[in-house]
Amino acid sequence: MANPSAVCNGHLHHHHHQKQNNLLKSGISKKNGITKGMKKNGVSNGTLYKKTFIEHFEQAPMYVAVFTFVGFAVGTIFGYLRDFMRAWGLEKRNIAAEREQQKDFVPLYQDFENFYTRNLYLRIRDNWNRPICSVPGPQFDLMERVTDDYNWTFRFTGRTIKNVINMGSYNYLGFAETDVNALKTVTIELEKYGTGVCSTRQEMGTLDKHVELEKLVATFLGVEDAMVFGMGFATNSMNIPALVGKGCLILSDELNHTSLVLGARLSGATIRIFKHNNMQSLEKLLRDAIVYGQPRTHRAWRKIIILVEGIYSMEGSIVRLPEIVSLKNKYKAYLYLDEAHSIGAVGATGRGVVEYFGMSPDDVDVLMGTFTKSFGAAGGYIAGKKGLVDFLRTHSHSAVYATSMCPAVAEQIIRAMKCLMGLDGTTQGLQRVRQLEKNTRYFRRKLHEMGFIIYGNDDSPVVPLLLYMPGKIGAFARRMLEKNIGVVVVGFPATPITESRARFCVSAAHTREMLDTVLNALDELGDFLHLKYSRYSKSSHPELYEESRLELED
Amino acid sequence: ACKTEGILILWIIRLLFSKTYKLQERSDLTLKEKEELIEEWQPEPLVPPVPKDHPALNYNIVSGPPTHIITVNGKECINFASFNFLGLLNNEKVKSAAQASLKKYGVGTCGPRGFYGTFDVHLELEERLAKFMRTEEAIIYSYGFATIASAIPAYSKRGDIVFVDEAACFAIQKGLQASRSNIKLFKHNDMADLERLLKEQETEDQKNPRKARVTRRFIVVEGLYMNTGDICPLPELIKLKYKYKVRIFLEESLSFGVLGEHGRGITEHFGINIDDIDLISANMENSLASIGGFCCGRSFIIDHQRLSGQGYCFSASLPPLLAAAAIEALNIMEDSPDIFQTLRAKCERIHKALQGISGLKVVGESFSPALHLQLEESCGSRENDVKLLKRVVDYCMNSGIALTQARYLEKEEKCLPPPSIRVVITVEQTEQELDKAASLLKEAAQSVLN
């Protein structure tokens, strides 16, 4: 089974290769694609993956890169011009200034640091920090805001834009809802417990609710024990330093989230970066680390830990878990998996990437995740063997110095998890997971057909659509809002400077009509703004070219 | 002449064709040797085993809300351990505001502030906090610890200098570590020591004026120190600020809602113009009985965090029900400013009552609602001290007063405070209860320590 699909994969999806950072290379050649595709999904890897692993990172044609650089250059020149005019008083200075009494202090900000913020970000900053005034479900209400001075200040007109389709909030399973029945238990617990806890876990802050939640999380994931924390970001930044220290090695993916990077830096261990989802790069680093030991002294490393994420939120790619686990077992390293976006969103029953690849939770040493995305609450967890969790209960920075989770929020997670596990007596949880899968596939397929460049895995509900040019970022977001659709656009520094993108988050709560509205709007806008860069748009009649089906139906 | 040039050319040719040296001798290990090294290498276990009787593993479990009467490990006690200073944890108005917000917004915000995670409640809370503290702007974070730990690295970078008090709390220490700046510790509340460090820095500056012109300097202090229960001498600090041109960051987690006539913190307590402090950071988890934290100050300073505060940009925003609860708590604080006087009176009362316990000394100001009780004489090792204090705490818990020991990460703290029992005073405690607690502690000390 592995063999024919590998050949077919190489043949059909010829844009199946690792993203190259050097955009100046001319596009993709078919030959390159086929050989690389075969190497990646060849026989040796085919046995690890139970289903086909399809990821796309198509490169745009050369002229796009050229125009992107030109766009930034124009923006920069105008930026210098504006700064010059402001310095000489020809233009009004709208920026807040230092106090008179402190003018002779060392300046707090370097002028150059803020150049990008002042001159490029400011022009289009009306597309971020948009305030909403309703639940962040599949549709929400935005507060209308206008600017009288080109985005220096905003004011609210008092009107709300109603029923804007929400393609930006992390609401994968649709648990951000205000249905009275759904929130019944949360209302009761809020009445009983109040909002705060006013103490840390180790002092007087462990409530019976936390114990209940931790047991439930452990059962949900199929591990021995779990511990919950009040903030997802802090879960990483406060627990990685407890697990590793000086003399340990951290191998971290290129595109890891800021919280993982901060946790790794605070731990004091040595950090080495491997190319995004690239197993050869990781293996080379592992071999070199064990063979040559610590730099200069050549002592053996105390331990090696690999930090990866389940789904990468800017790329939409899924981690190559089977290969990483086999590498980790071979070289005796430990694996820390951050499932912030993947828990609840992938897997047949929403158990995350571990279930998606058909593996056992014992394969991963430290399972970490957050409750913000798929469970509509706040906070994070770390789960694994009992020894690990006991160690964290005693040595985690969060357990000793930070307040524990609000009990009403804990109840929301409990009810969402019970729904997912089917413990509330309905099949609603499973339906949500299926609906998300259907929506994801439909949305991605349609976008491919229309000819947009989409990054990421076919099964990931995070869909980045590439815009490339800085001018299009602002235009895209504003015009989508005019059509009553709220999207998220990201540029530098969250993404490489030439790869600005719009990122859609598909939700189980989106109906087919909502997705069709969005797709039609994207179609129009794509033609208007010339965003359909893909040279490999699939036709809408796959049976005409899907050779695999013809082969098997001999 | 020809000869030397000829020799030179031959020499160059020889160099061009000779083998180049590699600085790292990566070529002397064969594949077999590498495989052997990989086979032999044994890592440490991921986590060391934790003994079953580790004090932190046997933590208290509270059934029900941690309010004035608290059920700890099945026993009902009076709560002297939760930082619920103004008693707002159980307040009906606060709870109904949270309920209304729950009905309207659900629980989570499903996104960071930049991507549709900004709700009108967040904007309202920021406005109200700025107005209450009489500053231009405020910014809220979704977790108290992350507030100061994200604020410091946003301004202070590698090469900058930070003067910080020895008794600073762990969140400040983590913020300083993340900033990679030069840290200079001065003795707790010792202005002479701080001045000495500042003078030393001044002489350094004169040696290298170009570098000094771009090195930012900060002083980080707390209003009411969590580890020692006393306040910082703010007027002297302001004088030092203008004399040596250093900016002040003030951490007011314990003093917000406690000190000052209207609860505005230590600046109101000393009557200082709030614009003299560059940044005030506090968490909403003590007096406001909610979750999260905020920073307030002039727009020039606070606005910078909206793009460079890591805990703000890369983390989901505060759930709206907690923000609504905080707004309602602020309303209560503004409407009834006499609770601060009541709290102060209760603190003074118990501070006096706890004096003279044999074997235990009270550490903290008389108006501080979070006191420490430390052993007058240590019995040799920290472990034994902790065990002794645990027996005192257990005695009190069995008789109906819930107390806790102050917990620290012993290996991670820069200046580890001695083991102590935390005593927290709230407005909800009656005078009889305060007296009962004091007499019980006296009894416990008598029976355990003598």
mmCIF file of N, CA, C and O in Angstrom, chain B residues 133 221-225 230-235 237 250-252 255-260 263-272 277 280 367:
data_model
loop_
_atom_site.group_PDB
_atom_site.id
_atom_site.type_symbol
_atom_site.label_atom_id
_atom_site.label_comp_id
_atom_site.label_asym_id
_atom_site.label_seq_id
_atom_site.Cartn_x
_atom_site.Cartn_y
_atom_site.Cartn_z
ATOM 1 N N MET B 133 -6.093 55.299 38.856
ATOM 2 C CA MET B 133 -4.728 55.556 39.285
ATOM 3 C C MET B 133 -4.258 56.947 38.873
ATOM 4 O O MET B 133 -3.138 57.319 39.176
ATOM 5 N N VAL B 221 11.567 48.376 42.134
ATOM 6 C CA VAL B 221 11.257 48.144 43.546
ATOM 7 C C VAL B 221 9.799 47.746 43.666
ATOM 8 O O VAL B 221 9.015 47.933 42.747
ATOM 9 N N GLU B 222 9.443 47.198 44.805
ATOM 10 C CA GLU B 222 8.046 46.873 45.060
ATOM 11 C C GLU B 222 7.471 47.879 46.039
ATOM 12 O O GLU B 222 8.178 48.390 46.902
ATOM 13 N N GLY B 223 6.170 48.151 45.938
ATOM 14 C CA GLY B 223 5.521 49.047 46.899
ATOM 15 C C GLY B 223 5.514 48.411 48.268
ATOM 16 O O GLY B 223 6.081 48.935 49.221
ATOM 17 N N LEU B 224 4.890 47.232 48.347
ATOM 18 C CA LEU B 224 4.838 46.477 49.590
ATOM 19 C C LEU B 224 5.450 45.117 49.271
ATOM 20 O O LEU B 224 4.935 44.388 48.449
ATOM 21 N N TYR B 225 6.573 44.837 49.887
ATOM 22 C CA TYR B 225 7.292 43.622 49.509
ATOM 23 C C TYR B 225 6.577 42.382 50.000
ATOM 24 O O TYR B 225 6.191 42.275 51.147
ATOM 25 N N ASP B 230 7.434 44.867 54.226
ATOM 26 C CA ASP B 230 7.622 46.301 54.463
ATOM 27 C C ASP B 230 7.609 47.074 53.152
ATOM 28 O O ASP B 230 7.585 46.495 52.077
ATOM 29 N N ILE B 231 7.583 48.417 53.279
ATOM 30 C CA ILE B 231 7.411 49.229 52.082
ATOM 31 C C ILE B 231 8.751 49.860 51.691
ATOM 32 O O ILE B 231 9.667 49.952 52.500
ATOM 33 N N CYS B 232 8.826 50.298 50.445
ATOM 34 C CA CYS B 232 10.064 50.905 49.981
ATOM 35 C C CYS B 232 10.028 52.403 50.292
ATOM 36 O O CYS B 232 8.959 52.993 50.349
ATOM 37 N N PRO B 233 11.184 53.034 50.525
ATOM 38 C CA PRO B 233 11.216 54.467 50.847
ATOM 39 C C PRO B 233 11.114 55.298 49.575
ATOM 40 O O PRO B 233 12.110 55.760 49.024
ATOM 41 N N LEU B 234 9.884 55.475 49.108
ATOM 42 C CA LEU B 234 9.712 56.072 47.784
ATOM 43 C C LEU B 234 10.235 57.497 47.654
ATOM 44 O O LEU B 234 10.861 57.825 46.656
ATOM 45 N N PRO B 235 10.024 58.407 48.640
ATOM 46 C CA PRO B 235 10.540 59.777 48.456
ATOM 47 C C PRO B 235 12.044 59.816 48.202
ATOM 48 O O PRO B 235 12.500 60.554 47.332
ATOM 49 N N LEU B 237 13.787 57.459 46.900
ATOM 50 C CA LEU B 237 14.036 56.908 45.574
ATOM 51 C C LEU B 237 13.818 57.953 44.493
ATOM 52 O O LEU B 237 14.550 58.022 43.512
ATOM 53 N N LEU B 250 7.779 50.445 39.439
ATOM 54 C CA LEU B 250 7.235 50.125 40.751
ATOM 55 C C LEU B 250 6.257 48.967 40.632
ATOM 56 O O LEU B 250 5.345 48.994 39.808
ATOM 57 N N GLU B 251 6.452 47.961 41.447
ATOM 58 C CA GLU B 251 5.592 46.792 41.390
ATOM 59 C C GLU B 251 4.655 46.879 42.575
ATOM 60 O O GLU B 251 5.079 46.852 43.715
ATOM 61 N N GLU B 252 3.344 47.028 42.306
ATOM 62 C CA GLU B 252 2.434 47.326 43.427
ATOM 63 C C GLU B 252 1.427 46.231 43.680
ATOM 64 O O GLU B 252 0.294 46.516 44.045
ATOM 65 N N SER B 255 0.355 46.443 47.296
ATOM 66 C CA SER B 255 -0.052 47.733 47.844
ATOM 67 C C SER B 255 -1.220 48.348 47.099
ATOM 68 O O SER B 255 -1.878 49.238 47.613
ATOM 69 N N PHE B 256 -1.546 47.876 45.901
ATOM 70 C CA PHE B 256 -2.702 48.392 45.180
ATOM 71 C C PHE B 256 -3.959 47.959 45.910
ATOM 72 O O PHE B 256 -4.146 46.796 46.204
ATOM 73 N N GLY B 257 -4.812 48.901 46.243
ATOM 74 C CA GLY B 257 -6.027 48.544 46.954
ATOM 75 C C GLY B 257 -5.816 48.364 48.446
ATOM 76 O O GLY B 257 -6.690 47.878 49.144
ATOM 77 N N VAL B 258 -4.617 48.724 48.928
ATOM 78 C CA VAL B 258 -4.341 48.558 50.354
ATOM 79 C C VAL B 258 -3.830 49.857 50.953
ATOM 80 O O VAL B 258 -4.353 50.355 51.940
ATOM 81 N N LEU B 259 -2.793 50.428 50.335
ATOM 82 C CA LEU B 259 -2.182 51.633 50.882
ATOM 83 C C LEU B 259 -2.834 52.866 50.285
ATOM 84 O O LEU B 259 -3.403 52.824 49.198
ATOM 85 N N GLY B 260 -2.706 53.952 50.976
ATOM 86 C CA GLY B 260 -3.250 55.197 50.444
ATOM 87 C C GLY B 260 -4.680 55.414 50.907
ATOM 88 O O GLY B 260 -5.401 54.494 51.244
ATOM 89 N N GLY B 263 -6.820 53.857 48.284
ATOM 90 C CA GLY B 263 -6.368 52.574 47.777
ATOM 91 C C GLY B 263 -5.540 52.677 46.516
ATOM 92 O O GLY B 263 -5.381 51.681 45.811
ATOM 93 N N ARG B 264 -5.014 53.877 46.222
ATOM 94 C CA ARG B 264 -4.246 53.992 44.967
ATOM 95 C C ARG B 264 -2.816 53.517 45.107
ATOM 96 O O ARG B 264 -2.045 53.631 44.168
ATOM 97 N N GLY B 265 -2.439 53.040 46.258
ATOM 98 C CA GLY B 265 -1.117 52.446 46.367
ATOM 99 C C GLY B 265 -0.131 53.356 47.069
ATOM 100 O O GLY B 265 -0.484 54.330 47.728
ATOM 101 N N ILE B 266 1.136 53.030 46.902
ATOM 102 C CA ILE B 266 2.152 53.683 47.715
ATOM 103 C C ILE B 266 2.390 55.129 47.302
ATOM 104 O O ILE B 266 2.815 55.949 48.115
ATOM 105 N N THR B 267 2.070 55.506 46.055
ATOM 106 C CA THR B 267 2.248 56.905 45.655
ATOM 107 C C THR B 267 1.262 57.787 46.403
ATOM 108 O O THR B 267 1.611 58.899 46.814
ATOM 109 N N GLU B 268 0.063 57.283 46.637
ATOM 110 C CA GLU B 268 -0.905 58.061 47.406
ATOM 111 C C GLU B 268 -0.517 58.072 48.880
ATOM 112 O O GLU B 268 -0.704 59.057 49.573
ATOM 113 N N HIS B 269 0.032 56.929 49.350
ATOM 114 C CA HIS B 269 0.462 56.833 50.745
ATOM 115 C C HIS B 269 1.484 57.901 51.085
ATOM 116 O O HIS B 269 1.450 58.528 52.143
ATOM 117 N N PHE B 270 2.439 58.133 50.148
ATOM 118 C CA PHE B 270 3.481 59.130 50.399
ATOM 119 C C PHE B 270 3.148 60.495 49.822
ATOM 120 O O PHE B 270 3.910 61.435 50.010
ATOM 121 N N GLY B 271 2.035 60.600 49.091
ATOM 122 C CA GLY B 271 1.660 61.877 48.505
ATOM 123 C C GLY B 271 2.576 62.308 47.370
ATOM 124 O O GLY B 271 2.892 63.478 47.221
ATOM 125 N N ILE B 272 3.011 61.357 46.541
ATOM 126 C CA ILE B 272 3.943 61.669 45.455
ATOM 127 C C ILE B 272 3.152 61.809 44.153
ATOM 128 O O ILE B 272 2.190 61.093 43.925
ATOM 129 N N ILE B 277 6.711 58.404 38.743
ATOM 130 C CA ILE B 277 7.027 56.984 38.584
ATOM 131 C C ILE B 277 6.830 56.638 37.119
ATOM 132 O O ILE B 277 5.781 56.936 36.553
ATOM 133 N N ILE B 280 3.982 51.731 36.713
ATOM 134 C CA ILE B 280 3.450 51.014 37.880
ATOM 135 C C ILE B 280 2.825 49.731 37.366
ATOM 136 O O ILE B 280 2.020 49.761 36.438
ATOM 137 N N PHE B 367 0.942 48.217 59.196
ATOM 138 C CA PHE B 367 -0.252 48.358 58.354
ATOM 139 C C PHE B 367 -0.235 47.423 57.151
ATOM 140 O O PHE B 367 -1.029 47.572 56.235
#
